PDB file of C-alpha atoms in Angstrom:
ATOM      1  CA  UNK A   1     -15.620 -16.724  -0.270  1.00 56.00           C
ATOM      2  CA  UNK A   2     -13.691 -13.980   1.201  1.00 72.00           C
ATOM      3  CA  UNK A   3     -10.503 -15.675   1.297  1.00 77.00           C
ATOM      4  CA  UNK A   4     -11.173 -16.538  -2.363  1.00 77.00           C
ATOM      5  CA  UNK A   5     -11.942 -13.361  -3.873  1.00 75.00           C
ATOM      6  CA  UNK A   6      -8.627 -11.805  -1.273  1.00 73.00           C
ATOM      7  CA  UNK A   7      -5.983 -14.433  -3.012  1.00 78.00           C
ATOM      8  CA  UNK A   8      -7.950 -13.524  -6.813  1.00 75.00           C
ATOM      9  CA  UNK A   9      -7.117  -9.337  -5.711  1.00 75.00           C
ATOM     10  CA  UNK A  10      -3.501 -10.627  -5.033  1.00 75.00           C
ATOM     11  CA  UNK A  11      -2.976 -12.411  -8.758  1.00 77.00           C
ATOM     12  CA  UNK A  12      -4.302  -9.819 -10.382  1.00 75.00           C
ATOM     13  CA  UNK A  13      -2.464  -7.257  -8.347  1.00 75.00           C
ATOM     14  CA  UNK A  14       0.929  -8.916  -9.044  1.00 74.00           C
ATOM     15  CA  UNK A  15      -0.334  -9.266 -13.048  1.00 76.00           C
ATOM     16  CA  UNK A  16      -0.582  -5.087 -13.435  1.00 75.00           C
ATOM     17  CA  UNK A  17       3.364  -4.943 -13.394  1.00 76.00           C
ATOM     18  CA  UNK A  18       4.368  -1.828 -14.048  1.00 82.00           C
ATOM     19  CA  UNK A  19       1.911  -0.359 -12.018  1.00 83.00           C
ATOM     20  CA  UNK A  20       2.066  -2.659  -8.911  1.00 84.00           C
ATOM     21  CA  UNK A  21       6.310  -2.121  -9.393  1.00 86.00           C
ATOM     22  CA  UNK A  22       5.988   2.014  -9.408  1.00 89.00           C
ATOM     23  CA  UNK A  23       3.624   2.183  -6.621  1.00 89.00           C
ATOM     24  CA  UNK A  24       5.849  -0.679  -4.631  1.00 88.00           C
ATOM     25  CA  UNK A  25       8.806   1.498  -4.945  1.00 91.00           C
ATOM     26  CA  UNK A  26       7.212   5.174  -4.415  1.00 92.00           C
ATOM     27  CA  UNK A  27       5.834   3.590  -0.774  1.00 90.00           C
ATOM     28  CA  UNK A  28       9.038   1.600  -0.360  1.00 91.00           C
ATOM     29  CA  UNK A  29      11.229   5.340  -0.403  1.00 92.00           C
ATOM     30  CA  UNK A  30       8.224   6.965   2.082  1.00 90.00           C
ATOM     31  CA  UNK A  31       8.291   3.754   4.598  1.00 89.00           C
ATOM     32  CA  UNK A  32      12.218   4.257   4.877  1.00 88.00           C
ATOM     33  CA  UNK A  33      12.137   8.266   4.776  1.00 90.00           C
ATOM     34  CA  UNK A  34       9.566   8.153   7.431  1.00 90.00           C
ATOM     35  CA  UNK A  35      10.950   5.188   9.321  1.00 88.00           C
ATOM     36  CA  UNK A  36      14.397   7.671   9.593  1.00 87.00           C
ATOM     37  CA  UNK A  37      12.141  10.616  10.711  1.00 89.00           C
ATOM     38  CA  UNK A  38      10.304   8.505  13.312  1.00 89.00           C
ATOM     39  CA  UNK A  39      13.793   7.215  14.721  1.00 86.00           C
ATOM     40  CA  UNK A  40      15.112  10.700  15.446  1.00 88.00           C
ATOM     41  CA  UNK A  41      12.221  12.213  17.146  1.00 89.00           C
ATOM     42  CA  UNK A  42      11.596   9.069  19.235  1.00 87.00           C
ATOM     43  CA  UNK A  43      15.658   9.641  20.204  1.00 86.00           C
ATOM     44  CA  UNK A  44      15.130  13.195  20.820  1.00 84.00           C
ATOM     45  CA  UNK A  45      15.958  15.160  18.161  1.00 81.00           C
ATOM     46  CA  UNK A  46      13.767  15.200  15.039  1.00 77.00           C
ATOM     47  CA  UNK A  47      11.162  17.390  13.758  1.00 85.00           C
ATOM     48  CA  UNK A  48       7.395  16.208  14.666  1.00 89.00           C
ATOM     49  CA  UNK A  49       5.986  18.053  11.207  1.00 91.00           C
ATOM     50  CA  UNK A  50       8.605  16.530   9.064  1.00 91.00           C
ATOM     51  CA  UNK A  51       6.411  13.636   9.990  1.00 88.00           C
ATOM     52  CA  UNK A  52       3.192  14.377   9.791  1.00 91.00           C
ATOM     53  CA  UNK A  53       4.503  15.788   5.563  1.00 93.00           C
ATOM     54  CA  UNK A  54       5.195  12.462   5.396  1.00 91.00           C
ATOM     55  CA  UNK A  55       1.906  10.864   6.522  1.00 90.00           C
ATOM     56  CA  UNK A  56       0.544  13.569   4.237  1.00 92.00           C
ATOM     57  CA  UNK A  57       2.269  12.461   1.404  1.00 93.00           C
ATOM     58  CA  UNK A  58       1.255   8.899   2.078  1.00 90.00           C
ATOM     59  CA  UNK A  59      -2.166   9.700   2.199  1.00 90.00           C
ATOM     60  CA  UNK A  60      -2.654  12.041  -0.978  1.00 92.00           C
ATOM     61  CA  UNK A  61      -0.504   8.720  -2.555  1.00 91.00           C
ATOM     62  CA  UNK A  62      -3.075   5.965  -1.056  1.00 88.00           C
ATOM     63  CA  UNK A  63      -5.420   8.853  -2.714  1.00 88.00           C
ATOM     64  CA  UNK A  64      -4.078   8.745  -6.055  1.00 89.00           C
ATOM     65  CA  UNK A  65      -3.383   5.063  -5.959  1.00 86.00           C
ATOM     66  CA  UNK A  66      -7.285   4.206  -5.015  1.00 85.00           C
ATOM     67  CA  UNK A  67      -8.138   6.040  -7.870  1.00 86.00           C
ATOM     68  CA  UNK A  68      -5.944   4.719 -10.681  1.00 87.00           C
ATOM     69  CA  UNK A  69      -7.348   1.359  -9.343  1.00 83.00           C
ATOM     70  CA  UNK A  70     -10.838   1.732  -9.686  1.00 82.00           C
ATOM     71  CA  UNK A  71     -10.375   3.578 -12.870  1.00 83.00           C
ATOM     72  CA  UNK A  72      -8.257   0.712 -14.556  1.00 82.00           C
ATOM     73  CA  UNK A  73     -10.783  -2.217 -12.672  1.00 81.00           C
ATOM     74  CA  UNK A  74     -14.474  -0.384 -14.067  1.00 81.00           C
ATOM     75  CA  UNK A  75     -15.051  -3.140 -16.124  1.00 81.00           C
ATOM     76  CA  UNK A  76     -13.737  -5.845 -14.904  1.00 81.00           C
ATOM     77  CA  UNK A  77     -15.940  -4.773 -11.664  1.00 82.00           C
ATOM     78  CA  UNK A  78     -18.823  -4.406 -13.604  1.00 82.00           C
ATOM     79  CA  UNK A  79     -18.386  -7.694 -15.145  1.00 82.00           C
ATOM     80  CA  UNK A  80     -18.275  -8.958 -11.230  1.00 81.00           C
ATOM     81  CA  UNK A  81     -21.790  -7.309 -10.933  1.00 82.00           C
ATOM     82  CA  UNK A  82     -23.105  -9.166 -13.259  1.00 83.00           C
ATOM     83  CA  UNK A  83     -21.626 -12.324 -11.605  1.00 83.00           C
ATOM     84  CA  UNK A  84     -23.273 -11.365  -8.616  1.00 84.00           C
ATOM     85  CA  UNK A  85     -20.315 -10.251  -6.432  1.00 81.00           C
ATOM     86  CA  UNK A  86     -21.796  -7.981  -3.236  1.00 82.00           C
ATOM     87  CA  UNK A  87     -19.880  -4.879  -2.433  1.00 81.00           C
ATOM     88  CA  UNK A  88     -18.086  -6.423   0.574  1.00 82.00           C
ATOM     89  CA  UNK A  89     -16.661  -8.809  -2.309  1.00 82.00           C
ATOM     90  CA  UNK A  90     -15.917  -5.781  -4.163  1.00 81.00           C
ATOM     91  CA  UNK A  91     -14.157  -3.986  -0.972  1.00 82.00           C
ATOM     92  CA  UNK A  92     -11.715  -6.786  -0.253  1.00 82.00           C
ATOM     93  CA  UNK A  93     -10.699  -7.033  -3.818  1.00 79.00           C
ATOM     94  CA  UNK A  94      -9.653  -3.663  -3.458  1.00 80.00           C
ATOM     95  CA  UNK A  95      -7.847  -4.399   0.332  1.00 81.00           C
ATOM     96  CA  UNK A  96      -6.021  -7.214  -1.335  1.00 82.00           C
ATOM     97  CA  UNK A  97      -4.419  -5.604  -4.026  1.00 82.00           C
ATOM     98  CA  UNK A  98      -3.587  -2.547  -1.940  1.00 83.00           C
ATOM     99  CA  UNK A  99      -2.375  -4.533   1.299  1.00 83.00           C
ATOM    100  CA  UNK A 100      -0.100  -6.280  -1.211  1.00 84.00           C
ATOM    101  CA  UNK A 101       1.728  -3.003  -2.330  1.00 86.00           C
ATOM    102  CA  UNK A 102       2.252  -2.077   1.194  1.00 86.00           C
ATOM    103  CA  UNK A 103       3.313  -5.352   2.755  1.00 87.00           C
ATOM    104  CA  UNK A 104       6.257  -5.719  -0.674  1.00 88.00           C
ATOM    105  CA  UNK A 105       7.306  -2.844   0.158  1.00 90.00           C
ATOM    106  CA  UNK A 106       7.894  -2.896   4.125  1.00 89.00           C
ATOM    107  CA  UNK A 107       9.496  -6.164   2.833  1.00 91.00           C
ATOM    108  CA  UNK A 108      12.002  -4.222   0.996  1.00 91.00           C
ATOM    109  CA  UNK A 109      12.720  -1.737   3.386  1.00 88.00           C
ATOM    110  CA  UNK A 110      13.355  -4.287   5.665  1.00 87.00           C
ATOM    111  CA  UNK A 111      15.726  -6.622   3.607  1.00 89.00           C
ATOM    112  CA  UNK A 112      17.414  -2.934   2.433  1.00 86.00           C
ATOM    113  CA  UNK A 113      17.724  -2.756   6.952  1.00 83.00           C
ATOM    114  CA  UNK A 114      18.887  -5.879   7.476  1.00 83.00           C
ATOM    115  CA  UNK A 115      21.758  -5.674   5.250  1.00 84.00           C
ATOM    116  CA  UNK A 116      22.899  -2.495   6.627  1.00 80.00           C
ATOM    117  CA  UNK A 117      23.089  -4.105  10.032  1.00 77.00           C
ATOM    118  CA  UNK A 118      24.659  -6.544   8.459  1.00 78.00           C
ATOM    119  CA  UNK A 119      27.912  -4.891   6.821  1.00 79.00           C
ATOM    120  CA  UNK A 120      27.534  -2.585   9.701  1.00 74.00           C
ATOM    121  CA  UNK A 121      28.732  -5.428  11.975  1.00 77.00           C
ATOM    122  CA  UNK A 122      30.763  -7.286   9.771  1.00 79.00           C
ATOM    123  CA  UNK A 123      32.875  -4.225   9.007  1.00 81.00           C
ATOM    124  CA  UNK A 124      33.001  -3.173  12.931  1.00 76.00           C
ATOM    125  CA  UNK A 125      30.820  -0.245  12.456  1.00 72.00           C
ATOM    126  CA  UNK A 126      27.456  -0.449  14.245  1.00 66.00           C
ATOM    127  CA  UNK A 127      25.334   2.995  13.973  1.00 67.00           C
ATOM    128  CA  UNK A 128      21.766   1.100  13.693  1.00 66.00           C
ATOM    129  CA  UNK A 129      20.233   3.888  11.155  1.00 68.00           C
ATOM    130  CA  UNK A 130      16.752   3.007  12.741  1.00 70.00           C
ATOM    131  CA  UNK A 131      15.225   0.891  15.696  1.00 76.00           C
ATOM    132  CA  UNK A 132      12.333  -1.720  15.179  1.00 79.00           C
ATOM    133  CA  UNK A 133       9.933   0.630  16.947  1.00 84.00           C
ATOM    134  CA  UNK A 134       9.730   2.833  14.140  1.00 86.00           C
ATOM    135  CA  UNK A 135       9.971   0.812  11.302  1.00 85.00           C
ATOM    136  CA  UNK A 136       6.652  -0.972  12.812  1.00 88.00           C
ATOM    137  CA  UNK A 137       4.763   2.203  13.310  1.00 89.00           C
ATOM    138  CA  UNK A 138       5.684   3.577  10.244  1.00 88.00           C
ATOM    139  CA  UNK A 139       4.350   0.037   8.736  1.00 88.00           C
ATOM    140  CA  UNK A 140       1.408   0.056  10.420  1.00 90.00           C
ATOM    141  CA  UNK A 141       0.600   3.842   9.314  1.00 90.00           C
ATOM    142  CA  UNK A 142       0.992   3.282   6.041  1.00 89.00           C
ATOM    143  CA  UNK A 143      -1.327  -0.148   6.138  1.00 88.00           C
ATOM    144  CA  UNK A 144      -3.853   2.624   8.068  1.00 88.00           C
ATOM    145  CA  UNK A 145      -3.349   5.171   5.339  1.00 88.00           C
ATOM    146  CA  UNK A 146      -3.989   2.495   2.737  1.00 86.00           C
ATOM    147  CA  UNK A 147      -7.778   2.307   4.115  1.00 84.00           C
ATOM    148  CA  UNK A 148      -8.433   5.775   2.504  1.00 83.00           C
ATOM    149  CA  UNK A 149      -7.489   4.921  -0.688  1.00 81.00           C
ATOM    150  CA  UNK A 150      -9.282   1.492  -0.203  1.00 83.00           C
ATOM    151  CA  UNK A 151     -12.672   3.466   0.393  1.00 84.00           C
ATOM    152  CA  UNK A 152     -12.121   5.936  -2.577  1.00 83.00           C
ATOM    153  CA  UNK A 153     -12.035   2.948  -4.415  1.00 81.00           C
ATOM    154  CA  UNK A 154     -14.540   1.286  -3.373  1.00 81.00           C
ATOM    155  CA  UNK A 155     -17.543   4.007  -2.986  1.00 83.00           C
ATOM    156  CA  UNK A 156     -16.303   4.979  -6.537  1.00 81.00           C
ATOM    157  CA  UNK A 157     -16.577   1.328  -7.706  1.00 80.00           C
ATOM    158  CA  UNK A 158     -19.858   0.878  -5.736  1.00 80.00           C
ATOM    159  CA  UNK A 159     -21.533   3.292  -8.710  1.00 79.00           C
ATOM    160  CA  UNK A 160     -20.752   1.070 -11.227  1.00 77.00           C
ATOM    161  CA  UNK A 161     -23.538  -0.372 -13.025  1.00 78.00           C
ATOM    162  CA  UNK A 162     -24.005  -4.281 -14.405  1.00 76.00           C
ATOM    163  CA  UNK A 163     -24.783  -2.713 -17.230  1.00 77.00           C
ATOM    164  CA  UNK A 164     -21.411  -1.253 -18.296  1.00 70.00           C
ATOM    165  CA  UNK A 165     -20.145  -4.497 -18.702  1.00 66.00           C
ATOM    166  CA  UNK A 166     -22.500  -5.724 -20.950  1.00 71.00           C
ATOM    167  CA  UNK A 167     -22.348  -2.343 -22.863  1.00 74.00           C
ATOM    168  CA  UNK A 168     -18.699  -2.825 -23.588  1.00 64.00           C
ATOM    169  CA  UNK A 169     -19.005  -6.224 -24.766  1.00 54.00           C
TER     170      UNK A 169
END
């Protein structure tokens, strides 16, 4: 049942569009900009708070982003309730669809990587602008910051009443 209602988050995350495309490429800019940050203070020479601004940002994003998505999913939610969906249901709905802007984007930072290195080489020029290391951590930070916006979400959709659905109808 989980895996179910997981791959149902992921359609309908992928249906919202423009929202799922702005989000995708606000997250996209902060994994590279922090990925760059990360890189220079692991070689020596970056600033540590320039960081942390960054993880900031992130997190008042994942913020904002948990709410748009549980103020745009009320109903549909609601209609859930009445289907009988538990709140764990409810909470990986919400995981999907945000996992899913997070793992596009770390997709295109790392094709947008990849073919740096790539003309990098091929033209004889071979600065890597960032390591694996932090490219990973930043990933993973961003997947961690996602769970805050995941739990606004879902303790604001836990107050939803069956009832709204049926009211709207």
């Amino acid at each position: 049942m989980t895996f179910r209602v997981f791959m149902k988050s992921l359609r309908l995350a992928v249906r919202t569009g423009k929202r799922f495309s702005l989000f995708v490429i606000i997250y996209s800019i902060l994994i590279g900009i922090t990925s760059i940050i990360l890189n220079d203070i692991l070689k020596g020479g970056g600033e540590v708070w320039l960081a942390f601004f960054f993880v900031g940002i992130m997190a008042v994003v994942a913020l904002v982003y948990g709410l748009i998505l549980s103020s745009y999913r009320k109903l549909q939610v609601a209609t859930l309730r009445c289907l009988g969906w538990t709140s764990a249901n409810i909470k990986w709905f919400f995981i999907g669809e945000l996992l899913l802007v997070c793992v596009v984007a770390a997709i295109i930072d790392l094709e947008i990587i990849i073919h740096y290195l790539g003309i990098g080489y091929y033209i004889g020029i071979n600065p890597p602008i960032l390591d694996a290391t932090p490219f990973l951590i930043t990933v993973f930070v961003v997947i961690g910051v996602q769970f805050l916006g995941v739990f606004v979400a879902w303790r604001r959709m836990l107050k939803v009443r069956p009832m709204e659905a049926l009211r709207k109808a």
